[in-house]
Short mmCIF file of C-alpha atoms and ligand atoms in Angstrom, two decimals:
data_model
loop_
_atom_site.label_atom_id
_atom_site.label_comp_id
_atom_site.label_asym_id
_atom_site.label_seq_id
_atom_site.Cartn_x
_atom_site.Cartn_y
_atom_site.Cartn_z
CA UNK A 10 78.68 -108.52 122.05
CA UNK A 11 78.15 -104.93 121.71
CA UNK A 12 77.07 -102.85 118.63
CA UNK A 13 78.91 -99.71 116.62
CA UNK A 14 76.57 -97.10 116.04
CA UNK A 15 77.77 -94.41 113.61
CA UNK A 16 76.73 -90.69 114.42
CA UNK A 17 77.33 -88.10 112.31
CA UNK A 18 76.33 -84.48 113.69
CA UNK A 19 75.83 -82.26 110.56
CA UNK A 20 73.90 -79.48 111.70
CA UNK A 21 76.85 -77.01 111.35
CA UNK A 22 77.08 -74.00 108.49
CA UNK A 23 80.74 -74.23 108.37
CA UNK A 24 81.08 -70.33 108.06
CA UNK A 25 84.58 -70.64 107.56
CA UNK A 26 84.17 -71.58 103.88
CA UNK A 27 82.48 -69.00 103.02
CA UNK A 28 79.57 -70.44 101.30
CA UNK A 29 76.03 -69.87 101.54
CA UNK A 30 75.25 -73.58 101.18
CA UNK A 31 76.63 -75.33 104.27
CA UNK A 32 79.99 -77.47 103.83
CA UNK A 33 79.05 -81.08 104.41
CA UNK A 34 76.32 -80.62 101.39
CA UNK A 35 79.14 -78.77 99.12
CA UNK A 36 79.84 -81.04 96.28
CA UNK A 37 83.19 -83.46 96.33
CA UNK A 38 83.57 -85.39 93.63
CA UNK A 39 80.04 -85.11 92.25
CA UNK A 40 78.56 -85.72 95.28
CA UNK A 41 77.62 -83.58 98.55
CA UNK A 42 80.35 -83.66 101.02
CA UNK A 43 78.66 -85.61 103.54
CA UNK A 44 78.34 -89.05 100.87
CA UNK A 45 81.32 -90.07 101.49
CA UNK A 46 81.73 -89.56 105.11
CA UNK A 47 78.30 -91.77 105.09
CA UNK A 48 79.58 -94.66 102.16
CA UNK A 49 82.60 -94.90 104.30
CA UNK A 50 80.14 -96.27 107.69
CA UNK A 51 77.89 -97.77 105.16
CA UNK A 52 80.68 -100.20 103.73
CA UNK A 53 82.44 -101.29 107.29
CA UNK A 54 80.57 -104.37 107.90
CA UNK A 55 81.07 -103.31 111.74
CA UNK A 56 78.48 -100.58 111.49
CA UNK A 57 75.22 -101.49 112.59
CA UNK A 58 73.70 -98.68 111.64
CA UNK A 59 74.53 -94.95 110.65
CA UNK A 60 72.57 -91.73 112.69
CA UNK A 61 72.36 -88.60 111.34
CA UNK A 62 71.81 -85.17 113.18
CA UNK A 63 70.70 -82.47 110.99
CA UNK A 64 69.28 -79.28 111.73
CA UNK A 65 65.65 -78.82 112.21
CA UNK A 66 65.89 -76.03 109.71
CA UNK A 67 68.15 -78.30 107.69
CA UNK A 68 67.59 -76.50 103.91
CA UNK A 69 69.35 -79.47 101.62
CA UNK A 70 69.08 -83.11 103.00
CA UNK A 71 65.78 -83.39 100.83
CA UNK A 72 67.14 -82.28 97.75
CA UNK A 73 69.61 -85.54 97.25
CA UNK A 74 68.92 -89.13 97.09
CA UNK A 75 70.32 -91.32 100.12
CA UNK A 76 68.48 -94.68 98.54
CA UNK A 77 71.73 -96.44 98.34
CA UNK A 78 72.32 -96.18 102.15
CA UNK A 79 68.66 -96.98 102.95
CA UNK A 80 68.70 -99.96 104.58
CA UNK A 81 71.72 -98.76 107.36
CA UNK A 82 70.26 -95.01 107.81
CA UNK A 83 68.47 -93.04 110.39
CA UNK A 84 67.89 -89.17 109.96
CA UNK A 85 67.29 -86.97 112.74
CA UNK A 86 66.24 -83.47 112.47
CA UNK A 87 67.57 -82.74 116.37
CA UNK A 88 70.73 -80.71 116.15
CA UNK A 89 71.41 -77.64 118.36
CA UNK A 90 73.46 -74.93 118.45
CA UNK A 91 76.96 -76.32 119.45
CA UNK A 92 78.79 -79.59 118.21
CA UNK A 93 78.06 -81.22 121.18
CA UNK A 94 74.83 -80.08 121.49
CA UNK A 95 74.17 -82.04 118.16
CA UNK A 96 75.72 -85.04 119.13
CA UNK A 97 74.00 -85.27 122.70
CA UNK A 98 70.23 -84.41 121.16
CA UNK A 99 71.39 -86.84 118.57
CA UNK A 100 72.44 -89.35 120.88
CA UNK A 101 69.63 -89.24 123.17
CA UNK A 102 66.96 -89.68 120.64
CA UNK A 103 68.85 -92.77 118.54
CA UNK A 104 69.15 -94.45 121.88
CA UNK A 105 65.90 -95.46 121.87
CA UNK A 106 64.30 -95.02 118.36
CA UNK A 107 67.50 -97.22 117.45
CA UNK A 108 67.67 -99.22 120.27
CA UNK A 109 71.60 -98.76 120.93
CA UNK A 110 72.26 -100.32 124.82
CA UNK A 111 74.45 -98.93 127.30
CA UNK A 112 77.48 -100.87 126.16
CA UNK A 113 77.10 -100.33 122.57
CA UNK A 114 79.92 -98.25 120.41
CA UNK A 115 79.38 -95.01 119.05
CA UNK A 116 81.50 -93.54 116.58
CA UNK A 117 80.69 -89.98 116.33
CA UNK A 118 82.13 -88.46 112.80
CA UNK A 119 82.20 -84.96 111.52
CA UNK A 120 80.36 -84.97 108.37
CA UNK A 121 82.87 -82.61 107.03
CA UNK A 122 85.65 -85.48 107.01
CA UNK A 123 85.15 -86.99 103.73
CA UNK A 124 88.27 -89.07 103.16
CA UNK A 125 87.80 -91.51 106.25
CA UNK A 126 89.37 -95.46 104.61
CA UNK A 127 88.56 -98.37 106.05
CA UNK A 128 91.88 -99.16 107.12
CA UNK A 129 91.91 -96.11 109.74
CA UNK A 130 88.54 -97.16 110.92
CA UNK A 131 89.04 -100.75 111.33
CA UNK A 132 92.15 -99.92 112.98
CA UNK A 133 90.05 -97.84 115.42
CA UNK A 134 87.68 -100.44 116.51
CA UNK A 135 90.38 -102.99 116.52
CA UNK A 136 92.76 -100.94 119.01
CA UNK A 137 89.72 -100.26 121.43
CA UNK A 138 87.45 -103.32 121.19
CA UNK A 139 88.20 -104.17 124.36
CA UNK A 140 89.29 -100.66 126.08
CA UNK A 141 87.43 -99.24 129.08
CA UNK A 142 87.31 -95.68 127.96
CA UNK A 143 87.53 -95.67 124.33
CA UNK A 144 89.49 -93.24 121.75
CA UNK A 145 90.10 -91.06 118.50
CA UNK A 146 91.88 -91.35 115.53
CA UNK A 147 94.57 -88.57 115.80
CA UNK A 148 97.96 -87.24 114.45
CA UNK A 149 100.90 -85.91 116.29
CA UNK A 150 101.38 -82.40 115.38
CA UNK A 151 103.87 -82.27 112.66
CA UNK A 152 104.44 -78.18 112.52
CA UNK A 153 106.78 -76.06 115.29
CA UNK A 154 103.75 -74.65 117.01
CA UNK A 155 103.30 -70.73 117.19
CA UNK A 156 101.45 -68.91 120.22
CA UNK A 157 100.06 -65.67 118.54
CA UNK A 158 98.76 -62.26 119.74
CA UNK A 159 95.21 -60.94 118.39
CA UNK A 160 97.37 -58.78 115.95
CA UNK A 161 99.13 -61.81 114.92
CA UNK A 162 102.76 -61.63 116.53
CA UNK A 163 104.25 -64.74 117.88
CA UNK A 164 104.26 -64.35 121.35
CA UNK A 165 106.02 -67.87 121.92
CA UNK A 166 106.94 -71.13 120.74
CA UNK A 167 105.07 -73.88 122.16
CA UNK A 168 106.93 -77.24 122.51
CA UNK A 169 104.85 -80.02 119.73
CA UNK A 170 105.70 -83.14 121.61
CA UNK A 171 103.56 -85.32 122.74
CA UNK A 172 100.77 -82.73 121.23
CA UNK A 173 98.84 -84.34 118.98
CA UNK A 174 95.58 -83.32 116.43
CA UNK A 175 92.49 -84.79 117.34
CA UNK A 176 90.37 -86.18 114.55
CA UNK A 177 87.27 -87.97 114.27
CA UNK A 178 85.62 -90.65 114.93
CA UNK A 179 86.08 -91.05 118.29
CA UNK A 180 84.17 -93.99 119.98
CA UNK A 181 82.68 -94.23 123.28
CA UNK A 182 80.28 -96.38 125.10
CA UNK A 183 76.50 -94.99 124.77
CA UNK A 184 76.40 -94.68 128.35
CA UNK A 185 79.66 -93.07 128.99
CA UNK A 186 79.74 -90.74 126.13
CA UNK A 187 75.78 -89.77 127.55
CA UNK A 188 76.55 -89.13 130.67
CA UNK A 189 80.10 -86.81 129.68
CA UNK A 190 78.29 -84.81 127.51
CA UNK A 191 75.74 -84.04 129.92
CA UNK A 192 77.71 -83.04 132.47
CA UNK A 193 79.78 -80.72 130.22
CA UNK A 194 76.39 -79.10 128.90
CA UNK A 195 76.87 -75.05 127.76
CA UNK A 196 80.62 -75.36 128.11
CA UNK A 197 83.30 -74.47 124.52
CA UNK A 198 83.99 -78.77 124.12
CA UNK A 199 84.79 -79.13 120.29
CA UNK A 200 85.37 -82.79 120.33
CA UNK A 201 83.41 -85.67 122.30
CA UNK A 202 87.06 -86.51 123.61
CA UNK A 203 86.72 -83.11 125.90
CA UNK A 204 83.85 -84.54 127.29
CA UNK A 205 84.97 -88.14 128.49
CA UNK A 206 88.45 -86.36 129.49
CA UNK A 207 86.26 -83.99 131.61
CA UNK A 208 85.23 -87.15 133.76
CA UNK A 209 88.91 -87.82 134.61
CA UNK A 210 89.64 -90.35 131.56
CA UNK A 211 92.24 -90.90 129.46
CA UNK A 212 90.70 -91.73 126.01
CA UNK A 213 92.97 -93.95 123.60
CA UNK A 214 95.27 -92.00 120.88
CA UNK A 215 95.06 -94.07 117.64
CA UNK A 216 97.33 -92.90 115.18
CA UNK A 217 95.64 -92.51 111.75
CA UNK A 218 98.21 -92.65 108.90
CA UNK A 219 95.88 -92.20 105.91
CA UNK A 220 94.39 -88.61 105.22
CA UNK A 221 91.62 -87.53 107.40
CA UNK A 222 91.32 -84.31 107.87
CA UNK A 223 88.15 -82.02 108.00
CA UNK A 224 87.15 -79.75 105.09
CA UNK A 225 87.68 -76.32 106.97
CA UNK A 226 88.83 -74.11 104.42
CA UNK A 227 87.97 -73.43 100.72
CA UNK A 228 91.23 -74.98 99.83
CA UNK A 229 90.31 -78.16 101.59
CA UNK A 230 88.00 -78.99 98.98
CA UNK A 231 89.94 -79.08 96.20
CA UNK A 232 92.85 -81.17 98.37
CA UNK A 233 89.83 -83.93 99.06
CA UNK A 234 89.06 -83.94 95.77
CA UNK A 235 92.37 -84.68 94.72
CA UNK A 236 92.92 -87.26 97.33
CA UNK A 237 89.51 -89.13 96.22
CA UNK A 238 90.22 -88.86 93.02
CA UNK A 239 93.85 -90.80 93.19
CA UNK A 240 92.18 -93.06 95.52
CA UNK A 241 89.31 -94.09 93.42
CA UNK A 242 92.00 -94.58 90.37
CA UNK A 243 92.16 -98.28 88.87
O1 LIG B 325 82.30 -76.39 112.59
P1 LIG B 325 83.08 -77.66 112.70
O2 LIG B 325 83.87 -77.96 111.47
O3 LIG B 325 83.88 -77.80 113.95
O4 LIG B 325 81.96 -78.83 112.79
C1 LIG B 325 82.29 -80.17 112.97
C2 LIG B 325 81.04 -81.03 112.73
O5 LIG B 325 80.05 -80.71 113.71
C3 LIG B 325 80.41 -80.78 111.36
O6 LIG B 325 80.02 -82.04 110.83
C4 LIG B 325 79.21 -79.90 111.70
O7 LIG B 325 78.13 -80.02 110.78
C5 LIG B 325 78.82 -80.42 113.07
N1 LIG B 325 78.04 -79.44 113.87
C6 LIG B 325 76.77 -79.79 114.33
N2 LIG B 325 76.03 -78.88 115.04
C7 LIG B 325 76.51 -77.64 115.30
C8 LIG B 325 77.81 -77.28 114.84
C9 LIG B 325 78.56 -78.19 114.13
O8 LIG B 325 76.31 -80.90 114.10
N3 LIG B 325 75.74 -76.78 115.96
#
């Protein structure tokens, strides 16, 4: 039976908030960002174990107190410049200091996506247990969809169906996931997705119905806030 591996690639500043601290250690509801996306892996009883990819020049991991998810937590100071970049470095080095085997899941996760339930990720690893490729948690696109010009002028009106918004995690064998990102190496990929689609496969579409979406914006932060807050209430 194969393993899920949780990898979380936070070596990113998240310039678009703003902020000189970077976003996943920007405090939600009394806690940095990046908590919850961890207590979220840490409670699934699927998740064997939770990687992840800071920085080398991370400036803030060392300034909180991870004790609670001890016992399910590896740390790795490996990022690189791009996304992917993190996640490959990331996923190299766990392979064997966390001896994951080809076959094993691994659910890569922004750390900037706070509000992840365990109803959307169980539903994830149920739908693709036993897929061939793998998937994402994703939303079809709600909004009439604007092309723009650099001065901001619509230059058309794209047609939304069948688009949809790709979230995280997405979950891919080791192996597969490996050998896509490698082969996509220096290109724009934003998502793992991009990589195994690259290869000529058609990753799973699992439509999330709670609220996932990543902390972008300065206004995200309240809106998560919010969102935990009415979760958390008795
Ligand atoms: O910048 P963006 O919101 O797309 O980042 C998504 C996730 O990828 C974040 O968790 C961020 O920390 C991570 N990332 C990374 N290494 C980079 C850039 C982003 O781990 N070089």
């Amino acid at each position: 039976m194969p393993n899920y591996f949780a990898l979380l690639p936070a070596a990113g500043y998240g310039s678009r908030m703003g902020q000189h601290t970077p976003k996943q250690y920007l405090t939600l509801a009394g806690k940095p960002m990046i908590y919850h996306a961890i207590r979220a892996f840490f409670q699934s009883t699927h998740i064997k174990r939770i990687i992840v990819v800071l920085s080398p020049q991370d400036p803030e991991w060392a300034k909180h107190d991870w004790q609670t998810f001890s016992e399910k937590l590896t740390v790795l100071y490996c990022g690189g410049e791009t996304r992917a970049d993190s996640v490959f470095n990331g996923l190299n080095t766990a392979a064997e200091q966390c001896a994951i085997d080809a076959d094993d899941w691994i659910l890569v996760h922004d750390a900037a996506r706070p509000l992840l339930t365990q109803q959307a990720l169980n539903q994830l690893i149920e739908t693709l247990i036993d897929d061939s490729v793998g998937g994402l948690l994703a939303v079809p696109v709600a909004d009439t969809l604007k092309r723009g010009s650099p001065d901001a002028r619509v230059i058309q009106t794209e047609s939304r169906e069948q688009l949809w918004q790709a979230q995280t995690p997405q979950m891919f064998r080791r192996a597969m996931l490996l050998k896509a990102l490698r082969m996509v190496e220096k290109s724009n990929i934003t998502d793992d997705a991009s990589a195994i689609e690259a290869m000529g496969h058609h990753p799973k579409l699992v439509h999330c119905i709670d609220d996932n979406f990543k902390v972008t914006y300065p206004q995200d932060l309240a809106l998560a806030e919010l969102i935990l807050h009415n979760r958390n209430k008795p």
